[in-house]
Tab-separated table of C-alpha atoms and ligand atoms in Angstrom:
chain	number	residue	atom	x	y	z
A	1	MET	CA	-5.153	7.643	-35.215
A	2	ASN	CA	-3.986	6.405	-31.871
A	3	VAL	CA	-2.584	2.946	-32.529
A	4	PRO	CA	-1.840	1.066	-29.326
A	5	SER	CA	1.819	0.296	-29.312
A	6	GLY	CA	1.279	-3.296	-28.236
A	7	ARG	CA	-0.884	-3.864	-31.240
A	8	ALA	CA	1.516	-2.266	-33.622
A	9	ARG	CA	4.131	-4.679	-32.350
A	10	TYR	CA	2.058	-7.708	-33.208
A	11	ARG	CA	0.791	-6.774	-36.657
A	12	PRO	CA	4.053	-7.273	-38.535
A	13	VAL	CA	4.569	-10.635	-36.900
A	14	ILE	CA	1.193	-11.901	-38.050
A	15	ALA	CA	1.633	-10.409	-41.502
A	16	ALA	CA	5.055	-11.973	-41.855
A	17	LEU	CA	3.672	-15.293	-40.833
A	18	ALA	CA	0.873	-15.148	-43.377
A	19	ALA	CA	3.333	-14.190	-46.083
A	20	ALA	CA	5.556	-17.106	-45.212
A	21	VAL	CA	2.659	-19.522	-45.392
A	22	LEU	CA	1.385	-18.059	-48.645
A	23	ALA	CA	4.794	-18.403	-50.196
A	24	GLY	CA	4.613	-22.103	-49.552
A	25	ALA	CA	0.995	-22.463	-50.640
A	26	GLY	CA	0.006	-25.942	-51.629
A	27	ALA	CA	2.816	-27.670	-49.820
A	28	VAL	CA	3.314	-25.756	-46.619
A	29	ALA	CA	6.849	-26.107	-45.425
A	30	VAL	CA	6.651	-27.689	-42.013
A	31	GLY	CA	9.477	-27.743	-39.561
A	32	LYS	CA	11.980	-26.623	-42.179
A	33	ALA	CA	12.749	-23.307	-40.591
A	34	PRO	CA	16.229	-23.154	-39.112
A	35	ALA	CA	16.234	-24.055	-35.428
A	36	GLN	CA	15.890	-20.973	-33.246
A	37	ALA	CA	16.611	-20.502	-29.586
A	38	ALA	CA	13.528	-21.197	-27.511
A	39	GLU	CA	11.922	-18.189	-25.880
A	40	THR	CA	11.708	-18.275	-22.108
A	41	THR	CA	8.449	-16.407	-21.502
A	42	LEU	CA	4.942	-17.099	-22.739
A	43	ARG	CA	4.765	-13.579	-24.053
A	44	ALA	CA	7.878	-13.812	-26.191
A	45	ALA	CA	7.172	-17.317	-27.444
A	46	ALA	CA	3.660	-16.338	-28.479
A	47	ALA	CA	4.804	-13.144	-30.167
A	48	LYS	CA	7.293	-15.118	-32.203
A	49	ALA	CA	4.514	-17.471	-33.266
A	50	GLY	CA	2.354	-14.504	-34.281
A	51	LEU	CA	-0.259	-14.368	-31.545
A	52	PHE	CA	-0.656	-12.809	-28.124
A	53	PHE	CA	-0.680	-14.698	-24.843
A	54	GLY	CA	-2.603	-12.796	-22.201
A	55	VAL	CA	-4.035	-12.881	-18.704
A	56	ALA	CA	-7.040	-11.568	-16.821
A	57	ALA	CA	-6.132	-9.393	-13.860
A	58	SER	CA	-7.193	-6.687	-11.442
A	59	PRO	CA	-5.094	-3.759	-10.171
A	60	GLY	CA	-4.203	-5.749	-7.044
A	61	ARG	CA	-2.623	-8.496	-9.149
A	62	LEU	CA	-0.226	-6.411	-11.241
A	63	SER	CA	3.003	-7.982	-10.026
A	64	SER	CA	6.038	-8.052	-12.287
A	65	ILE	CA	5.098	-11.444	-13.654
A	66	VAL	CA	2.188	-9.894	-15.546
A	67	SER	CA	4.223	-7.850	-17.975
A	68	GLN	CA	7.027	-10.418	-18.112
A	69	GLU	CA	4.898	-13.385	-19.052
A	70	PHE	CA	1.903	-11.863	-20.779
A	71	GLY	CA	1.451	-9.657	-23.830
A	72	GLN	CA	-2.221	-8.911	-23.307
A	73	LEU	CA	-4.433	-7.930	-20.389
A	74	THR	CA	-8.167	-8.392	-19.775
A	75	PRO	CA	-9.711	-6.658	-16.753
A	76	GLU	CA	-11.194	-9.600	-14.848
A	77	ASN	CA	-13.978	-7.461	-13.390
A	78	ASP	CA	-13.132	-3.781	-13.637
A	79	MET	CA	-14.742	-2.968	-16.993
A	80	LYS	CA	-18.022	-4.729	-16.364
A	81	PRO	CA	-21.190	-2.642	-16.280
A	82	ASP	CA	-21.748	-3.270	-12.555
A	83	THR	CA	-18.488	-1.428	-11.954
A	84	ILE	CA	-18.468	1.312	-14.574
A	85	ALA	CA	-22.017	1.979	-15.876
A	86	THR	CA	-24.601	4.447	-14.605
A	87	SER	CA	-28.288	3.721	-15.065
A	88	SER	CA	-28.450	6.149	-17.993
A	89	GLY	CA	-25.483	4.576	-19.797
A	90	GLY	CA	-22.871	6.999	-18.510
A	91	LEU	CA	-19.556	6.020	-16.953
A	92	ARG	CA	-18.536	6.056	-13.285
A	93	ASN	CA	-15.879	4.489	-11.144
A	94	THR	CA	-13.412	3.936	-13.989
A	95	GLY	CA	-10.293	4.227	-11.831
A	96	ASN	CA	-9.395	0.544	-11.758
A	97	ALA	CA	-10.041	0.196	-15.463
A	98	ASP	CA	-7.790	3.184	-16.120
A	99	THR	CA	-5.072	1.646	-13.960
A	100	LEU	CA	-5.180	-1.539	-16.006
A	101	VAL	CA	-5.213	0.237	-19.372
A	102	ASN	CA	-2.322	2.469	-18.311
A	103	TYR	CA	-0.331	-0.509	-17.045
A	104	ALA	CA	-0.891	-2.313	-20.334
A	105	GLN	CA	0.115	0.687	-22.374
A	106	THR	CA	3.259	1.260	-20.334
A	107	ASN	CA	4.206	-2.367	-20.825
A	108	ASN	CA	3.264	-2.650	-24.503
A	109	MET	CA	0.429	-5.050	-23.839
A	110	LEU	CA	-2.825	-5.314	-25.750
A	111	VAL	CA	-6.067	-4.759	-23.835
A	112	ARG	CA	-9.303	-6.665	-24.226
A	113	GLY	CA	-12.265	-4.670	-22.961
A	114	HIS	CA	-14.652	-6.931	-21.083
A	115	THR	CA	-17.651	-6.555	-21.435
A	116	LEU	CA	-20.456	-4.271	-22.675
A	117	VAL	CA	-23.695	-6.257	-23.119
A	118	TRP	CA	-24.139	-9.152	-20.698
A	119	HIS	CA	-26.928	-10.643	-18.621
A	120	SER	CA	-24.625	-10.928	-15.598
A	121	GLN	CA	-22.859	-8.245	-13.539
A	122	ALA	CA	-25.060	-5.706	-15.333
A	123	GLY	CA	-25.394	-3.443	-12.296
A	124	GLN	CA	-27.408	-0.293	-12.969
A	125	LEU	CA	-27.946	-1.322	-16.601
A	126	GLN	CA	-29.956	-4.377	-15.595
A	127	GLY	CA	-33.286	-4.293	-17.448
A	128	THR	CA	-32.500	-1.173	-19.439
A	129	SER	CA	-33.478	-0.371	-23.047
A	130	GLN	CA	-31.446	-0.826	-26.221
A	131	ALA	CA	-31.169	2.955	-26.406
A	132	THR	CA	-29.441	3.106	-23.019
A	133	LEU	CA	-27.236	0.157	-23.901
A	134	ASN	CA	-26.249	2.070	-27.029
A	135	THR	CA	-25.389	5.114	-24.956
A	136	PHE	CA	-23.212	3.005	-22.707
A	137	ILE	CA	-21.520	1.326	-25.686
A	138	GLY	CA	-20.647	4.750	-27.090
A	139	ASN	CA	-19.310	6.060	-23.795
A	140	ALA	CA	-17.202	3.013	-23.008
A	141	LEU	CA	-15.736	2.706	-26.512
A	142	THR	CA	-14.767	6.356	-26.761
A	143	ARG	CA	-13.338	6.611	-23.252
A	144	TRP	CA	-10.408	4.304	-24.032
A	145	GLY	CA	-10.550	4.428	-27.831
A	146	SER	CA	-7.849	2.539	-29.697
A	147	ARG	CA	-6.029	1.840	-26.446
A	148	ILE	CA	-8.386	-1.115	-26.344
A	149	ALA	CA	-7.526	-3.516	-29.146
A	150	TYR	CA	-10.524	-5.810	-28.682
A	151	TRP	CA	-13.837	-5.277	-26.919
A	152	ASP	CA	-16.247	-8.020	-25.943
A	153	VAL	CA	-19.386	-6.281	-27.164
A	154	VAL	CA	-21.764	-9.134	-26.368
A	155	ASN	CA	-20.954	-11.787	-23.786
A	156	GLU	CA	-22.710	-15.108	-23.218
A	157	ALA	CA	-25.722	-14.608	-25.510
A	158	LEU	CA	-26.530	-18.299	-25.762
A	159	ASP	CA	-28.418	-20.605	-23.467
A	160	ASP	CA	-26.990	-23.536	-21.537
A	161	ASN	CA	-27.551	-27.278	-21.884
A	162	ASN	CA	-26.696	-27.497	-25.571
A	163	ASN	CA	-30.174	-26.456	-26.702
A	164	GLY	CA	-28.789	-24.146	-29.388
A	165	ARG	CA	-31.035	-21.230	-28.382
A	166	ARG	CA	-30.476	-17.678	-27.263
A	167	ARG	CA	-30.853	-16.842	-23.609
A	168	THR	CA	-34.261	-15.465	-22.774
A	169	GLN	CA	-33.439	-13.166	-19.861
A	170	TRP	CA	-32.499	-9.505	-20.230
A	171	PRO	CA	-30.827	-8.204	-22.390
A	172	HIS	CA	-32.023	-10.933	-24.786
A	173	SER	CA	-35.604	-10.188	-23.780
A	174	LEU	CA	-35.073	-7.062	-25.918
A	175	SER	CA	-34.953	-9.276	-29.023
A	176	ARG	CA	-38.100	-10.143	-31.004
A	177	ASP	CA	-38.523	-13.068	-33.362
A	178	ALA	CA	-41.317	-11.719	-35.575
A	179	ASN	CA	-42.063	-14.854	-37.585
A	180	GLY	CA	-41.244	-17.294	-34.786
A	181	ASP	CA	-38.730	-19.263	-36.847
A	182	GLY	CA	-36.228	-19.392	-33.998
A	183	ASP	CA	-33.687	-16.948	-35.377
A	184	PHE	CA	-33.511	-13.186	-35.117
A	185	PHE	CA	-32.078	-12.470	-38.549
A	186	ASP	CA	-35.215	-11.803	-40.611
A	187	ALA	CA	-36.719	-8.526	-41.707
A	188	GLY	CA	-39.036	-7.526	-38.879
A	189	ASP	CA	-36.915	-9.233	-36.214
A	190	THR	CA	-35.199	-7.245	-33.490
A	191	ASP	CA	-31.877	-8.548	-32.253
A	192	VAL	CA	-30.013	-7.107	-29.284
A	193	ILE	CA	-26.825	-8.691	-30.636
A	194	ARG	CA	-27.119	-7.055	-34.032
A	195	ASN	CA	-28.217	-3.732	-32.608
A	196	SER	CA	-25.369	-3.637	-30.102
A	197	PHE	CA	-22.774	-4.487	-32.731
A	198	ARG	CA	-24.281	-1.938	-35.107
A	199	ARG	CA	-23.931	0.743	-32.469
A	200	ALA	CA	-20.393	-0.345	-31.608
A	201	LYS	CA	-19.364	-0.412	-35.267
A	202	GLU	CA	-20.837	3.029	-35.776
A	203	VAL	CA	-18.790	4.397	-32.853
A	204	VAL	CA	-15.626	2.732	-34.144
A	205	GLN	CA	-16.139	4.216	-37.593
A	206	GLN	CA	-17.145	7.694	-36.447
A	207	ASN	CA	-14.104	7.924	-34.182
A	208	ASN	CA	-11.708	6.200	-36.529
A	209	LEU	CA	-10.778	3.597	-33.903
A	210	ASN	CA	-8.699	0.471	-34.390
A	211	THR	CA	-10.724	-1.400	-31.820
A	212	LYS	CA	-12.057	-4.768	-32.968
A	213	LEU	CA	-15.480	-5.926	-31.875
A	214	CYS	CA	-15.914	-9.415	-30.480
A	215	ILE	CA	-18.644	-11.808	-29.410
A	216	ASN	CA	-17.651	-14.075	-26.537
A	217	ASP	CA	-19.186	-17.247	-25.076
A	218	TYR	CA	-18.464	-20.552	-23.322
A	219	ASP	CA	-19.258	-24.164	-24.228
A	220	VAL	CA	-18.778	-23.201	-27.866
A	221	GLU	CA	-15.256	-24.550	-28.207
A	222	GLY	CA	-15.778	-27.929	-29.887
A	223	LEU	CA	-17.825	-29.049	-32.865
A	224	THR	CA	-19.167	-31.781	-30.606
A	225	VAL	CA	-19.797	-32.312	-26.904
A	226	ARG	CA	-18.869	-35.316	-24.753
A	227	GLY	CA	-20.251	-38.452	-26.412
A	228	GLY	CA	-20.008	-37.019	-29.911
A	229	ALA	CA	-23.348	-35.195	-30.268
A	230	ARG	CA	-23.279	-31.917	-32.151
A	231	ASN	CA	-22.408	-28.850	-30.115
A	232	ASN	CA	-25.581	-26.889	-30.793
A	233	LYS	CA	-24.380	-23.882	-28.857
A	234	ALA	CA	-21.302	-23.662	-31.073
A	235	GLN	CA	-23.533	-24.008	-34.120
A	236	ALA	CA	-25.815	-21.217	-32.898
A	237	LEU	CA	-22.822	-18.955	-32.371
A	238	TYR	CA	-21.537	-19.854	-35.821
A	239	ASP	CA	-24.902	-18.970	-37.357
A	240	ILE	CA	-24.854	-15.582	-35.609
A	241	VAL	CA	-21.317	-14.778	-36.689
A	242	ARG	CA	-22.039	-15.913	-40.228
A	243	ALA	CA	-25.235	-13.866	-40.426
A	244	TYR	CA	-23.469	-10.710	-39.276
A	245	THR	CA	-20.259	-11.074	-41.254
A	246	GLN	CA	-21.241	-12.514	-44.622
A	247	GLY	CA	-23.903	-9.991	-45.622
A	248	THR	CA	-23.573	-6.342	-46.510
A	249	GLU	CA	-22.740	-5.401	-42.919
A	250	ARG	CA	-19.561	-6.764	-41.383
A	251	LEU	CA	-20.480	-6.244	-37.768
A	252	ILE	CA	-18.320	-8.766	-35.924
A	253	ASP	CA	-14.519	-8.791	-36.111
A	254	CYS	CA	-13.644	-11.466	-33.619
A	255	VAL	CA	-14.999	-14.445	-31.730
A	256	GLY	CA	-13.951	-15.366	-28.213
A	257	PHE	CA	-14.119	-18.923	-26.948
A	258	GLN	CA	-13.989	-18.546	-23.182
A	259	ALA	CA	-12.610	-22.074	-22.763
A	260	HIS	CA	-13.430	-22.640	-19.111
A	261	PHE	CA	-12.927	-26.354	-19.573
A	262	ASN	CA	-14.403	-28.578	-16.895
A	263	ASP	CA	-16.198	-31.903	-16.487
A	264	ASN	CA	-19.592	-30.638	-17.602
A	265	PRO	CA	-20.308	-32.726	-20.748
A	266	ASN	CA	-20.631	-29.511	-22.768
A	267	SER	CA	-17.388	-28.028	-21.433
A	268	VAL	CA	-14.844	-30.723	-22.199
A	269	ILE	CA	-11.860	-30.506	-24.538
A	270	THR	CA	-12.846	-32.399	-27.683
A	271	ASP	CA	-10.595	-33.438	-30.551
A	272	ASP	CA	-12.462	-31.146	-32.926
A	273	LEU	CA	-11.506	-27.897	-31.201
A	274	GLN	CA	-9.189	-26.996	-34.061
A	275	ALA	CA	-11.824	-27.729	-36.696
A	276	ASN	CA	-14.279	-25.493	-34.898
A	277	ILE	CA	-11.752	-22.664	-34.597
A	278	GLN	CA	-11.014	-23.138	-38.278
A	279	ARG	CA	-14.603	-22.827	-39.459
A	280	PHE	CA	-15.034	-19.557	-37.559
A	281	ALA	CA	-11.718	-18.328	-38.953
A	282	ASP	CA	-13.002	-19.215	-42.401
A	283	LEU	CA	-15.735	-16.618	-41.910
A	284	GLY	CA	-12.964	-14.034	-41.885
A	285	VAL	CA	-13.006	-13.238	-38.162
A	286	GLU	CA	-10.178	-13.525	-35.672
A	287	VAL	CA	-10.669	-16.239	-33.075
A	288	HIS	CA	-9.381	-15.942	-29.519
A	289	ILE	CA	-9.268	-18.282	-26.557
A	290	THR	CA	-10.329	-15.654	-24.046
A	291	GLU	CA	-10.707	-17.060	-20.533
A	292	LEU	CA	-8.748	-20.280	-20.484
A	293	ASP	CA	-8.628	-22.457	-17.399
A	294	ILE	CA	-8.662	-26.257	-17.305
A	295	ASP	CA	-10.297	-27.975	-14.340
A	296	ASP	CA	-8.086	-30.626	-12.728
A	297	ASP	CA	-11.075	-32.993	-13.006
A	298	LEU	CA	-10.211	-33.276	-16.687
A	299	SER	CA	-6.875	-34.807	-15.716
A	300	ASN	CA	-8.083	-36.971	-12.804
A	301	ASN	CA	-6.876	-34.407	-10.274
A	302	ASP	CA	-3.425	-34.476	-11.824
A	303	ILE	CA	-2.147	-30.932	-12.135
A	304	GLY	CA	1.156	-32.268	-13.452
A	305	GLN	CA	1.512	-33.888	-16.849
A	306	GLY	CA	-2.169	-34.695	-17.226
A	307	GLN	CA	-3.263	-31.098	-17.056
A	308	ALA	CA	-0.194	-30.052	-19.026
A	309	ASN	CA	-1.251	-32.291	-21.897
A	310	ASN	CA	-4.697	-30.716	-21.925
A	311	TYR	CA	-3.133	-27.271	-22.136
A	312	ARG	CA	-0.960	-28.462	-25.005
A	313	LYS	CA	-4.001	-29.584	-26.964
A	314	VAL	CA	-5.722	-26.240	-26.619
A	315	VAL	CA	-2.653	-24.194	-27.487
A	316	ARG	CA	-1.872	-26.398	-30.469
A	317	ALA	CA	-5.421	-26.132	-31.809
A	318	CYS	CA	-5.102	-22.353	-31.817
A	319	LEU	CA	-1.593	-22.324	-33.251
A	320	ASN	CA	-2.728	-24.487	-36.142
A	321	VAL	CA	-5.229	-21.872	-37.318
A	322	ALA	CA	-3.580	-18.704	-38.585
A	323	ARG	CA	-6.492	-16.508	-37.675
A	324	CYS	CA	-6.484	-17.740	-34.074
A	325	THR	CA	-4.581	-14.693	-32.915
A	326	GLY	CA	-4.609	-14.872	-29.145
A	327	ILE	CA	-4.929	-16.957	-26.005
A	328	THR	CA	-5.766	-15.481	-22.606
A	329	VAL	CA	-5.686	-17.394	-19.313
A	330	TRP	CA	-8.255	-16.378	-16.704
A	331	GLY	CA	-5.825	-15.483	-13.945
A	332	ILE	CA	-2.263	-16.179	-12.904
A	333	ALA	CA	-2.341	-18.702	-10.072
A	334	ASP	CA	-4.736	-21.418	-8.971
A	335	SER	CA	-5.226	-19.844	-5.557
A	336	GLU	CA	-6.352	-16.548	-7.114
A	337	SER	CA	-8.646	-18.054	-9.734
A	338	TRP	CA	-12.410	-17.488	-9.779
A	339	ARG	CA	-12.603	-21.280	-9.491
A	340	SER	CA	-9.643	-21.903	-7.237
A	341	SER	CA	-10.755	-25.413	-6.249
A	342	GLU	CA	-10.364	-26.530	-9.859
A	343	ARG	CA	-6.641	-25.708	-9.873
A	344	GLY	CA	-6.941	-24.805	-13.530
A	345	LEU	CA	-4.197	-22.233	-14.181
A	346	LEU	CA	-0.482	-22.170	-14.968
A	347	PHE	CA	1.020	-21.176	-11.601
A	348	THR	CA	0.751	-22.121	-7.941
A	349	GLY	CA	1.550	-19.688	-5.153
A	350	GLY	CA	-0.015	-16.264	-4.873
A	351	SER	CA	0.372	-12.600	-3.983
A	352	GLY	CA	3.133	-12.023	-6.480
A	353	ASN	CA	5.107	-15.090	-5.419
A	354	TYR	CA	4.328	-17.648	-8.106
A	355	GLN	CA	5.676	-21.057	-9.074
A	356	LYS	CA	5.353	-22.500	-12.560
A	357	LYS	CA	3.311	-25.666	-12.976
A	358	ALA	CA	3.898	-28.424	-15.529
A	359	ALA	CA	1.117	-26.779	-17.522
A	360	TYR	CA	3.215	-23.624	-17.794
A	361	SER	CA	6.149	-25.534	-19.281
A	362	ALA	CA	3.869	-27.349	-21.696
A	363	VAL	CA	2.327	-24.116	-22.945
A	364	LEU	CA	5.732	-22.498	-23.325
A	365	ASP	CA	7.054	-25.509	-25.196
A	366	GLU	CA	4.048	-25.651	-27.505
A	367	LEU	CA	4.245	-21.925	-28.257
A	368	ASN	CA	7.942	-22.292	-29.004
A	369	LYS	CA	7.142	-24.923	-31.623
A	370	GLY	CA	5.241	-22.207	-33.435
A	371	ARG	CA	2.561	-22.575	-36.003
A	372	SER	CA	4.013	-25.552	-37.854
A	373	GLY	CA	1.603	-26.684	-40.512
A	374	VAL	CA	-0.652	-23.709	-40.096
A	375	ASN	CA	-2.995	-22.623	-42.788
A	376	PRO	CA	-3.847	-19.057	-43.575
A	377	SER	CA	-7.593	-19.765	-43.820
A	378	SER	CA	-10.058	-17.513	-45.497
A	379	PRO	CA	-10.192	-16.110	-47.973
A	380	PRO	CA	-9.110	-19.638	-48.814
A	381	VAL	CA	-5.822	-19.580	-50.628
A	382	SER	CA	-5.459	-23.282	-51.151
A	383	PRO	CA	-6.651	-24.308	-54.598
A	384	SER	CA	-8.927	-27.180	-55.501
A	385	ALA	CA	-12.278	-25.701	-56.214
A	386	SER	CA	-14.037	-28.329	-58.253
A	387	THR	CA	-17.566	-28.387	-59.547
A	388	SER	CA	-19.235	-31.357	-61.079
A	389	PRO	CA	-22.630	-30.855	-62.650
A	390	SER	CA	-24.779	-33.936	-62.246
A	391	THR	CA	-26.298	-33.729	-65.742
A	392	PRO	CA	-24.144	-31.950	-68.276
A	393	THR	CA	-26.937	-31.315	-70.747
A	394	ASP	CA	-29.501	-29.726	-68.398
A	395	PRO	CA	-28.841	-26.781	-66.158
A	396	SER	CA	-27.760	-28.413	-62.880
A	397	PRO	CA	-30.213	-28.267	-60.016
A	398	CYS	CA	-27.231	-27.674	-57.733
A	399	SER	CA	-23.487	-27.492	-57.768
A	400	ALA	CA	-20.834	-27.837	-55.103
A	401	THR	CA	-17.397	-26.306	-54.740
A	402	VAL	CA	-14.836	-27.004	-52.066
A	403	SER	CA	-12.225	-24.774	-50.441
A	404	LEU	CA	-9.486	-26.695	-48.716
A	405	ASN	CA	-7.314	-25.574	-45.890
A	406	SER	CA	-4.591	-28.162	-45.617
A	407	TRP	CA	-1.649	-28.830	-43.394
A	408	THR	CA	0.693	-31.795	-43.284
A	409	GLY	CA	-1.458	-34.734	-42.294
A	410	GLY	CA	-4.822	-33.000	-42.259
A	411	PHE	CA	-7.312	-30.634	-43.787
A	412	VAL	CA	-10.553	-28.755	-43.291
A	413	ALA	CA	-12.908	-28.611	-46.274
A	414	THR	CA	-15.613	-25.982	-46.611
A	415	VAL	CA	-18.172	-26.937	-49.248
A	416	ARG	CA	-20.521	-24.428	-50.826
A	417	VAL	CA	-23.746	-25.835	-52.276
A	418	THR	CA	-25.490	-23.540	-54.752
A	419	ALA	CA	-28.961	-23.995	-56.250
A	420	GLY	CA	-29.125	-23.727	-60.062
A	421	SER	CA	-31.914	-22.337	-62.196
A	422	SER	CA	-34.650	-23.364	-59.765
A	423	SER	CA	-34.899	-23.626	-56.021
A	424	ILE	CA	-34.305	-26.969	-54.310
A	425	ASN	CA	-35.679	-28.470	-51.110
A	426	GLY	CA	-32.749	-30.662	-50.214
A	427	TRP	CA	-29.384	-31.812	-51.532
A	428	ARG	CA	-26.831	-34.566	-51.423
A	429	VAL	CA	-23.159	-34.050	-52.177
A	430	THR	CA	-21.074	-37.072	-53.110
A	431	ALA	CA	-17.419	-36.499	-52.410
A	432	GLY	CA	-14.727	-38.653	-53.978
A	433	LEU	CA	-11.748	-38.476	-51.637
A	434	PRO	CA	-8.218	-39.411	-52.699
A	435	THR	CA	-6.643	-42.553	-51.270
A	436	GLY	CA	-5.352	-41.941	-47.772
A	437	ALA	CA	-7.803	-39.157	-46.922
A	438	ALA	CA	-10.350	-39.890	-44.191
A	439	VAL	CA	-13.073	-37.703	-42.734
A	440	THR	CA	-12.973	-37.418	-38.946
A	441	ASN	CA	-15.555	-34.679	-38.347
A	442	HIS	CA	-18.209	-32.767	-40.201
A	443	TRP	CA	-20.748	-30.003	-39.572
A	444	SER	CA	-23.956	-28.645	-41.047
A	445	ALA	CA	-24.625	-31.906	-42.918
A	446	GLU	CA	-25.378	-35.598	-42.339
A	447	ARG	CA	-22.575	-37.912	-43.394
A	448	THR	CA	-22.322	-41.489	-44.656
A	449	GLY	CA	-18.862	-42.996	-44.993
A	450	ALA	CA	-15.448	-41.680	-44.070
A	451	SER	CA	-13.102	-42.459	-46.964
A	452	GLY	CA	-13.341	-43.136	-50.675
A	453	THR	CA	-16.877	-42.091	-51.661
A	454	VAL	CA	-18.429	-40.083	-48.838
A	455	GLN	CA	-22.018	-38.825	-48.934
A	456	PHE	CA	-23.165	-35.588	-47.302
A	457	ALA	CA	-26.858	-34.671	-47.109
A	458	ASN	CA	-28.478	-31.496	-45.857
A	459	VAL	CA	-29.692	-31.184	-42.280
A	460	GLY	CA	-33.134	-29.715	-41.583
A	461	TYR	CA	-32.371	-26.047	-41.665
A	462	ASN	CA	-30.105	-25.883	-44.717
A	463	GLY	CA	-31.995	-28.106	-47.173
A	464	PRO	CA	-34.107	-25.480	-48.948
A	465	ILE	CA	-32.012	-23.197	-51.159
A	466	ALA	CA	-33.541	-20.542	-53.400
A	467	THR	CA	-32.470	-20.120	-57.038
A	468	GLY	CA	-28.889	-18.944	-57.241
A	469	GLN	CA	-28.477	-18.954	-53.442
A	470	SER	CA	-26.102	-21.161	-51.513
A	471	THR	CA	-25.329	-22.753	-48.175
A	472	GLU	CA	-22.184	-24.205	-46.677
A	473	PHE	CA	-21.196	-27.327	-44.798
A	474	GLY	CA	-17.794	-28.581	-43.824
A	475	PHE	CA	-15.696	-31.527	-42.853
A	476	GLN	CA	-12.313	-32.168	-41.350
A	477	GLY	CA	-10.041	-35.079	-42.033
A	478	THR	CA	-6.655	-36.679	-41.964
A	479	GLY	CA	-4.430	-37.225	-44.981
A	480	ALA	CA	-4.488	-34.979	-48.038
A	481	ALA	CA	-7.726	-33.997	-49.774
A	482	ASP	CA	-6.335	-32.268	-52.879
A	483	GLY	CA	-8.120	-33.672	-55.898
A	484	THR	CA	-11.395	-34.346	-54.080
A	485	THR	CA	-14.263	-34.450	-56.583
A	486	LEU	CA	-17.833	-33.373	-55.794
A	487	THR	CA	-21.193	-34.121	-57.314
A	488	CYS	CA	-24.330	-32.365	-56.135
A	489	THR	CA	-27.801	-33.907	-56.456
A	490	ALA	CA	-31.060	-32.226	-55.531
A	491	THR	CA	-33.271	-34.415	-53.347
B	501	XIL	C1	-15.774	-13.881	-13.369
B	501	XIL	C2	-14.651	-13.329	-12.506
B	501	XIL	O1	-13.502	-14.122	-12.717
B	501	XIL	C3	-15.048	-13.372	-11.045
B	501	XIL	O2	-14.064	-12.714	-10.254
B	501	XIL	C4	-16.386	-12.687	-10.868
B	501	XIL	O3	-16.793	-12.843	-9.516
B	501	XIL	C5	-17.433	-13.273	-11.763
B	501	XIL	O4	-16.977	-13.203	-13.123
B	501	XIL	N1	-17.314	-15.582	-17.928
B	501	XIL	C6	-16.924	-14.281	-18.069
B	501	XIL	C7	-16.137	-13.626	-17.000
B	501	XIL	O5	-17.136	-13.696	-19.139
B	501	XIL	O6	-16.419	-12.262	-16.901
B	501	XIL	C8	-16.348	-14.292	-15.666
B	501	XIL	O7	-15.453	-13.700	-14.722
B	501	XIL	C9	-16.149	-15.772	-15.778
B	501	XIL	C10	-17.120	-16.385	-16.754
């Protein structure tokens, strides 16, 4: 098997990190490691923390800074179908992509392939069938094989404006919702996402590749959007990833949050970014920040400390989730960005002559702090699964168990609600939180209260549970939640 050298370099770091955290399970040792000299490049600081820090580039942008500062490379445009696909799903014009892959390999960098199935920049594939998409997926995956660590198999599947729906244009027009229930997961449904991942997984398995298969989107970063409403696009992505990872097929290995943060109400940096990363990680997938840039509007046109603080928040949210294994910025310098007027990157200057911004120093500093307080996430290793039947004498209509991922000062709780000997139409879970614990966010449930006794009730779509089946909701909080008790009531 052809293991990309860059990848081989990172594995032991991540494994060592997980082992260290596991050893301290329960009370994670925070900040007790002996002080180490700070690294002076993003690449080295990230590697020490157990993740990659990458950049999007084109052959014309491969100045020395790329391999010095970055451990991972995403072709900004050169692997998109409009560049490399023929109308029958063959490959053409792969020279620039080859240049980038070769550069990465020479410099021990990981590569993210970007992107196979996308409504935009589709070129000669525009409007084609699933069969031709499958041909293209096979050709692209096998051309570079395990030299590509991660491929974005499906990009931007979800609609805008926080409506929580799939896009309707091609390639999503290939999907069919047979029973009209709004999802594409049922027997009889056709789903271009599932079919594309199935094909990609088949190619990976047949060719014994190491390549991991990712779904990538934007405006999915937070649990909420500006103003506190639920981020329905994030929820829709979560439902897709859950559907295709928790069943018999494990089709999706990784989730990319593009993270093009700007002043659109759905594109802002919310305080629940970490909780959202965590819940995806808890599905067992890697999470990546894949196309990071932060509009100067989000710092009142301040590209000094204001923007630097925003970068810190994003980097810290990833560092605090063990399975958040990489961050990629969408370009080197503001002037060369796809949205240059937003001045959203880490360097000024251009054409190989770059100057570090305050945001660069903030990211470096945050990476150098490492993953203090990180949790290893799923399969949950923290204890405290507790089940409280509501009536001890009768078989319970439902039960609830909690898996906690805790760090010093905070936690994420994932609660599984299971129907007993008969199906239920709705449920309420009463959580008794220890003194000092307070809920700050929650998902897939309605909540009453924040500390002490906190009530969670089903939302519309997850109320009905068949006999023996279960659903999950979650909440995030401050303080320590060990010892939380749960009681489930059918409603
Ligand atoms: C952008 C590139 O940066 C531009 O150069 C190009 O003109 C258009 O595409 N989401 C994605 C990326 O997944 O592929 C996009 O890249 C930015 C938004």
